[in-house]
Amino acid sequence: ERFTPELCEALGIPHAGAVIVSLARRGLFVEPRGRGVGWYALNAVVRDYAAASLALDPAEEARIRAEAAAWLERHGHVEEALQAQLAAGDTDAVTRMLHERGASLLAAGAVDTVGRAVDLLPPDARGPELERLAGEVRQIRGDWEGAIDCYERAGAGLARRSCGLAWRLGLIHHLRGRLDEAL
């Protein structure tokens, strides 16, 4: 969706910095994009042409996306890194990032990205921590039944539920007027 000259150079595009800045200054092919200075995107016509006619080998595309994800994560662009890992279909990297940064991504408002990431993983492969995260996504979206299902799976097999998990389940039941279940 967006890139920096530094990212392009890290991916092996020589002299990307000078070329991108020059093109942007003249209004050719790229346009400023994003929350900060130095981020660009291909303009719509070029992006559509590139997508239609410059298809990469799937393995090469996955490699480039994985390299981009690593660069983005190293430079603090965590949501974009997770999006690149999702696009590459790298379930191991997605799982690692959800374990390490899923809660902070949710707190930062990346609900859609985290939702796509946890939905990529089948429920039996998530484990309790990622089931809780999947439940939080559903709870934020207002899918209380889905959230309860995830929280129940997260607590299955545990001798005692964590306070956070019990609180989340209790809150949903309370908001639905099921006070006995909330207790």
PDB file of C-alpha atoms in Angstrom:
ATOM      1  CA  GLU A   1       0.000   0.000   0.000  1.00  0.00           C
ATOM      2  CA  ARG A   2       2.827   2.402   0.784  1.00  0.00           C
ATOM      3  CA  PHE A   3       6.606   2.461   0.896  1.00  0.00           C
ATOM      4  CA  THR A   4       9.628   4.552   1.728  1.00  0.00           C
ATOM      5  CA  PRO A   5      12.761   4.974  -0.372  1.00  0.00           C
ATOM      6  CA  GLU A   6      14.673   3.195   2.424  1.00  0.00           C
ATOM      7  CA  LEU A   7      12.361   0.184   2.223  1.00  0.00           C
ATOM      8  CA  CYS A   8      12.813   0.022  -1.556  1.00  0.00           C
ATOM      9  CA  GLU A   9      16.589   0.148  -1.160  1.00  0.00           C
ATOM     10  CA  ALA A  10      16.446  -2.598   1.487  1.00  0.00           C
ATOM     11  CA  LEU A  11      14.524  -4.713  -1.035  1.00  0.00           C
ATOM     12  CA  GLY A  12      17.328  -4.271  -3.558  1.00  0.00           C
ATOM     13  CA  ILE A  13      16.137  -1.396  -5.743  1.00  0.00           C
ATOM     14  CA  PRO A  14      19.276   0.645  -6.478  1.00  0.00           C
ATOM     15  CA  HIS A  15      19.139   4.441  -6.079  1.00  0.00           C
ATOM     16  CA  ALA A  16      15.491   4.243  -4.966  1.00  0.00           C
ATOM     17  CA  GLY A  17      15.800   7.297  -2.749  1.00  0.00           C
ATOM     18  CA  ALA A  18      16.888   9.673  -5.480  1.00  0.00           C
ATOM     19  CA  VAL A  19      14.501   8.242  -8.079  1.00  0.00           C
ATOM     20  CA  ILE A  20      11.401   8.276  -5.830  1.00  0.00           C
ATOM     21  CA  VAL A  21      12.019  11.806  -4.542  1.00  0.00           C
ATOM     22  CA  SER A  22      12.595  13.040  -8.100  1.00  0.00           C
ATOM     23  CA  LEU A  23       9.421  11.377  -9.405  1.00  0.00           C
ATOM     24  CA  ALA A  24       7.338  12.681  -6.497  1.00  0.00           C
ATOM     25  CA  ARG A  25       8.673  16.217  -6.948  1.00  0.00           C
ATOM     26  CA  ARG A  26       7.595  16.145 -10.609  1.00  0.00           C
ATOM     27  CA  GLY A  27       4.269  14.421  -9.868  1.00  0.00           C
ATOM     28  CA  LEU A  28       5.138  11.327 -11.912  1.00  0.00           C
ATOM     29  CA  PHE A  29       4.084   7.794 -10.983  1.00  0.00           C
ATOM     30  CA  VAL A  30       4.278   8.227  -7.186  1.00  0.00           C
ATOM     31  CA  GLU A  31       2.456  10.377  -4.680  1.00  0.00           C
ATOM     32  CA  PRO A  32       2.999  11.125  -0.991  1.00  0.00           C
ATOM     33  CA  ARG A  33       1.044   8.716   1.204  1.00  0.00           C
ATOM     34  CA  GLY A  34       0.737   7.966   4.849  1.00  0.00           C
ATOM     35  CA  ARG A  35       0.927   9.457   8.252  1.00  0.00           C
ATOM     36  CA  GLY A  36       4.512  10.627   8.065  1.00  0.00           C
ATOM     37  CA  VAL A  37       6.888  12.388   5.740  1.00  0.00           C
ATOM     38  CA  GLY A  38       8.785  10.121   3.376  1.00  0.00           C
ATOM     39  CA  TRP A  39       6.019   7.610   2.627  1.00  0.00           C
ATOM     40  CA  TYR A  40       4.839   7.154  -0.946  1.00  0.00           C
ATOM     41  CA  ALA A  41       2.475   5.064  -3.036  1.00  0.00           C
ATOM     42  CA  LEU A  42       2.251   4.365  -6.726  1.00  0.00           C
ATOM     43  CA  ASN A  43      -0.496   6.421  -8.334  1.00  0.00           C
ATOM     44  CA  ALA A  44      -3.622   4.449  -9.239  1.00  0.00           C
ATOM     45  CA  VAL A  45      -2.870   4.064 -12.961  1.00  0.00           C
ATOM     46  CA  VAL A  46       0.662   2.772 -12.398  1.00  0.00           C
ATOM     47  CA  ARG A  47      -0.461   0.526  -9.531  1.00  0.00           C
ATOM     48  CA  ASP A  48      -3.217  -1.041 -11.682  1.00  0.00           C
ATOM     49  CA  TYR A  49      -0.824  -1.543 -14.607  1.00  0.00           C
ATOM     50  CA  ALA A  50       1.832  -3.112 -12.397  1.00  0.00           C
ATOM     51  CA  ALA A  51      -0.669  -5.429 -10.742  1.00  0.00           C
ATOM     52  CA  ALA A  52      -2.090  -6.547 -14.099  1.00  0.00           C
ATOM     53  CA  SER A  53       1.069  -7.011 -16.133  1.00  0.00           C
ATOM     54  CA  LEU A  54       4.065  -7.396 -13.855  1.00  0.00           C
ATOM     55  CA  ALA A  55       3.072 -10.520 -11.942  1.00  0.00           C
ATOM     56  CA  LEU A  56       5.883 -12.091  -9.946  1.00  0.00           C
ATOM     57  CA  ASP A  57       6.490 -15.742  -9.330  1.00  0.00           C
ATOM     58  CA  PRO A  58       4.507 -16.564  -6.129  1.00  0.00           C
ATOM     59  CA  ALA A  59       7.643 -17.702  -4.297  1.00  0.00           C
ATOM     60  CA  GLU A  60       9.476 -14.497  -5.234  1.00  0.00           C
ATOM     61  CA  GLU A  61       6.506 -12.379  -4.191  1.00  0.00           C
ATOM     62  CA  ALA A  62       6.341 -14.157  -0.823  1.00  0.00           C
ATOM     63  CA  ARG A  63      10.095 -13.613  -0.323  1.00  0.00           C
ATOM     64  CA  ILE A  64       9.813  -9.897  -1.080  1.00  0.00           C
ATOM     65  CA  ARG A  65       6.823  -9.515   1.238  1.00  0.00           C
ATOM     66  CA  ALA A  66       8.686 -11.350   4.022  1.00  0.00           C
ATOM     67  CA  GLU A  67      11.711  -9.064   3.595  1.00  0.00           C
ATOM     68  CA  ALA A  68       9.436  -6.015   3.605  1.00  0.00           C
ATOM     69  CA  ALA A  69       7.684  -7.278   6.742  1.00  0.00           C
ATOM     70  CA  ALA A  70      11.015  -7.742   8.534  1.00  0.00           C
ATOM     71  CA  TRP A  71      12.139  -4.223   7.546  1.00  0.00           C
ATOM     72  CA  LEU A  72       8.816  -2.693   8.601  1.00  0.00           C
ATOM     73  CA  GLU A  73       8.893  -4.456  11.966  1.00  0.00           C
ATOM     74  CA  ARG A  74      12.523  -3.422  12.610  1.00  0.00           C
ATOM     75  CA  HIS A  75      11.561   0.184  11.924  1.00  0.00           C
ATOM     76  CA  GLY A  76       8.517   0.184  14.211  1.00  0.00           C
ATOM     77  CA  HIS A  77       5.778  -0.114  11.574  1.00  0.00           C
ATOM     78  CA  VAL A  78       4.216  -3.129  13.246  1.00  0.00           C
ATOM     79  CA  GLU A  79       0.746  -3.061  11.695  1.00  0.00           C
ATOM     80  CA  GLU A  80       2.188  -2.731   8.191  1.00  0.00           C
ATOM     81  CA  ALA A  81       4.589  -5.601   8.966  1.00  0.00           C
ATOM     82  CA  LEU A  82       1.686  -7.820  10.008  1.00  0.00           C
ATOM     83  CA  GLN A  83      -0.191  -6.847   6.830  1.00  0.00           C
ATOM     84  CA  ALA A  84       2.838  -7.837   4.726  1.00  0.00           C
ATOM     85  CA  GLN A  85       3.083 -11.173   6.547  1.00  0.00           C
ATOM     86  CA  LEU A  86      -0.612 -11.778   5.915  1.00  0.00           C
ATOM     87  CA  ALA A  87      -0.192 -10.969   2.226  1.00  0.00           C
ATOM     88  CA  ALA A  88       2.751 -13.381   2.059  1.00  0.00           C
ATOM     89  CA  GLY A  89       0.668 -16.090   3.763  1.00  0.00           C
ATOM     90  CA  ASP A  90       3.420 -16.625   6.342  1.00  0.00           C
ATOM     91  CA  THR A  91       1.407 -18.221   9.152  1.00  0.00           C
ATOM     92  CA  ASP A  92       4.492 -18.806  11.334  1.00  0.00           C
ATOM     93  CA  ALA A  93       5.441 -15.118  11.207  1.00  0.00           C
ATOM     94  CA  VAL A  94       1.803 -14.069  11.724  1.00  0.00           C
ATOM     95  CA  THR A  95       1.530 -16.350  14.763  1.00  0.00           C
ATOM     96  CA  ARG A  96       4.783 -15.017  16.227  1.00  0.00           C
ATOM     97  CA  MET A  97       3.736 -11.414  15.740  1.00  0.00           C
ATOM     98  CA  LEU A  98       0.301 -12.011  17.267  1.00  0.00           C
ATOM     99  CA  HIS A  99       1.921 -13.564  20.342  1.00  0.00           C
ATOM    100  CA  GLU A 100       4.462 -10.770  20.679  1.00  0.00           C
ATOM    101  CA  ARG A 101       2.453  -7.731  19.609  1.00  0.00           C
ATOM    102  CA  GLY A 102      -1.204  -8.647  19.172  1.00  0.00           C
ATOM    103  CA  ALA A 103      -2.418  -6.968  22.361  1.00  0.00           C
ATOM    104  CA  SER A 104      -0.528  -3.742  21.654  1.00  0.00           C
ATOM    105  CA  LEU A 105      -1.799  -3.708  18.055  1.00  0.00           C
ATOM    106  CA  LEU A 106      -5.372  -4.010  19.323  1.00  0.00           C
ATOM    107  CA  ALA A 107      -4.771  -1.236  21.838  1.00  0.00           C
ATOM    108  CA  ALA A 108      -3.465   0.938  18.981  1.00  0.00           C
ATOM    109  CA  GLY A 109      -6.682   0.374  17.004  1.00  0.00           C
ATOM    110  CA  ALA A 110      -5.509  -2.224  14.468  1.00  0.00           C
ATOM    111  CA  VAL A 111      -8.684  -4.270  14.953  1.00  0.00           C
ATOM    112  CA  ASP A 112      -9.176  -5.182  11.283  1.00  0.00           C
ATOM    113  CA  THR A 113      -5.571  -6.254  10.771  1.00  0.00           C
ATOM    114  CA  VAL A 114      -5.478  -8.327  13.960  1.00  0.00           C
ATOM    115  CA  GLY A 115      -8.887  -9.783  13.071  1.00  0.00           C
ATOM    116  CA  ARG A 116      -7.664 -10.911   9.649  1.00  0.00           C
ATOM    117  CA  ALA A 117      -4.543 -12.359  11.256  1.00  0.00           C
ATOM    118  CA  VAL A 118      -6.331 -14.438  13.912  1.00  0.00           C
ATOM    119  CA  ASP A 119      -8.906 -15.561  11.351  1.00  0.00           C
ATOM    120  CA  LEU A 120      -6.063 -16.877   9.183  1.00  0.00           C
ATOM    121  CA  LEU A 121      -5.309 -19.410  11.913  1.00  0.00           C
ATOM    122  CA  PRO A 122      -7.812 -22.215  12.526  1.00  0.00           C
ATOM    123  CA  PRO A 123      -9.187 -22.277  16.095  1.00  0.00           C
ATOM    124  CA  ASP A 124      -7.447 -25.558  16.928  1.00  0.00           C
ATOM    125  CA  ALA A 125      -4.057 -23.996  16.045  1.00  0.00           C
ATOM    126  CA  ARG A 126      -4.456 -20.793  18.065  1.00  0.00           C
ATOM    127  CA  GLY A 127      -3.931 -21.830  21.661  1.00  0.00           C
ATOM    128  CA  PRO A 128      -5.366 -19.992  24.670  1.00  0.00           C
ATOM    129  CA  GLU A 129      -3.533 -16.687  24.179  1.00  0.00           C
ATOM    130  CA  LEU A 130      -4.571 -16.252  20.554  1.00  0.00           C
ATOM    131  CA  GLU A 131      -8.117 -17.429  21.295  1.00  0.00           C
ATOM    132  CA  ARG A 132      -8.339 -14.659  23.903  1.00  0.00           C
ATOM    133  CA  LEU A 133      -7.038 -12.201  21.299  1.00  0.00           C
ATOM    134  CA  ALA A 134      -9.614 -13.474  18.766  1.00  0.00           C
ATOM    135  CA  GLY A 135     -12.276 -12.982  21.436  1.00  0.00           C
ATOM    136  CA  GLU A 136     -11.167  -9.409  22.045  1.00  0.00           C
ATOM    137  CA  VAL A 137     -11.415  -8.649  18.320  1.00  0.00           C
ATOM    138  CA  ARG A 138     -14.942 -10.039  18.221  1.00  0.00           C
ATOM    139  CA  GLN A 139     -15.913  -8.218  21.407  1.00  0.00           C
ATOM    140  CA  ILE A 140     -14.680  -4.884  19.998  1.00  0.00           C
ATOM    141  CA  ARG A 141     -16.664  -5.518  16.813  1.00  0.00           C
ATOM    142  CA  GLY A 142     -19.816  -6.278  18.824  1.00  0.00           C
ATOM    143  CA  ASP A 143     -19.876 -10.006  17.986  1.00  0.00           C
ATOM    144  CA  TRP A 144     -20.523 -11.060  21.550  1.00  0.00           C
ATOM    145  CA  GLU A 145     -21.484 -14.648  20.736  1.00  0.00           C
ATOM    146  CA  GLY A 146     -18.277 -15.074  18.741  1.00  0.00           C
ATOM    147  CA  ALA A 147     -16.296 -13.503  21.582  1.00  0.00           C
ATOM    148  CA  ILE A 148     -17.855 -15.865  24.125  1.00  0.00           C
ATOM    149  CA  ASP A 149     -16.997 -18.859  21.910  1.00  0.00           C
ATOM    150  CA  CYS A 150     -13.368 -17.708  21.678  1.00  0.00           C
ATOM    151  CA  TYR A 151     -13.123 -17.003  25.413  1.00  0.00           C
ATOM    152  CA  GLU A 152     -14.618 -20.421  26.200  1.00  0.00           C
ATOM    153  CA  ARG A 153     -12.003 -22.090  23.959  1.00  0.00           C
ATOM    154  CA  ALA A 154      -9.272 -19.981  25.592  1.00  0.00           C
ATOM    155  CA  GLY A 155     -10.338 -21.191  29.037  1.00  0.00           C
ATOM    156  CA  ALA A 156     -10.962 -24.817  28.076  1.00  0.00           C
ATOM    157  CA  GLY A 157      -8.803 -27.254  29.978  1.00  0.00           C
ATOM    158  CA  LEU A 158      -7.572 -24.683  32.471  1.00  0.00           C
ATOM    159  CA  ALA A 159      -8.071 -25.434  36.154  1.00  0.00           C
ATOM    160  CA  ARG A 160      -8.880 -21.744  36.694  1.00  0.00           C
ATOM    161  CA  ARG A 161      -9.577 -19.001  34.204  1.00  0.00           C
ATOM    162  CA  SER A 162      -7.389 -15.959  34.312  1.00  0.00           C
ATOM    163  CA  CYS A 163      -8.858 -12.844  35.872  1.00  0.00           C
ATOM    164  CA  GLY A 164      -8.753 -11.046  32.521  1.00  0.00           C
ATOM    165  CA  LEU A 165     -10.626 -13.817  30.750  1.00  0.00           C
ATOM    166  CA  ALA A 166     -13.231 -14.087  33.516  1.00  0.00           C
ATOM    167  CA  TRP A 167     -13.674 -10.313  33.512  1.00  0.00           C
ATOM    168  CA  ARG A 168     -14.230 -10.229  29.748  1.00  0.00           C
ATOM    169  CA  LEU A 169     -16.815 -13.023  29.887  1.00  0.00           C
ATOM    170  CA  GLY A 170     -18.522 -11.387  32.863  1.00  0.00           C
ATOM    171  CA  LEU A 171     -18.671  -8.034  31.084  1.00  0.00           C
ATOM    172  CA  ILE A 172     -20.386  -9.487  28.019  1.00  0.00           C
ATOM    173  CA  HIS A 173     -22.966 -11.307  30.141  1.00  0.00           C
ATOM    174  CA  HIS A 174     -23.517  -8.160  32.228  1.00  0.00           C
ATOM    175  CA  LEU A 175     -24.041  -5.980  29.152  1.00  0.00           C
ATOM    176  CA  ARG A 176     -26.549  -8.510  27.827  1.00  0.00           C
ATOM    177  CA  GLY A 177     -28.487  -8.375  31.099  1.00  0.00           C
ATOM    178  CA  ARG A 178     -27.518 -11.924  32.111  1.00  0.00           C
ATOM    179  CA  LEU A 179     -26.457 -11.004  35.619  1.00  0.00           C
ATOM    180  CA  ASP A 180     -26.458 -14.543  37.032  1.00  0.00           C
ATOM    181  CA  GLU A 181     -24.124 -15.694  34.259  1.00  0.00           C
ATOM    182  CA  ALA A 182     -21.996 -12.591  34.751  1.00  0.00           C
ATOM    183  CA  LEU A 183     -21.450 -13.515  38.393  1.00  0.00           C
TER     184      LEU A 183
END
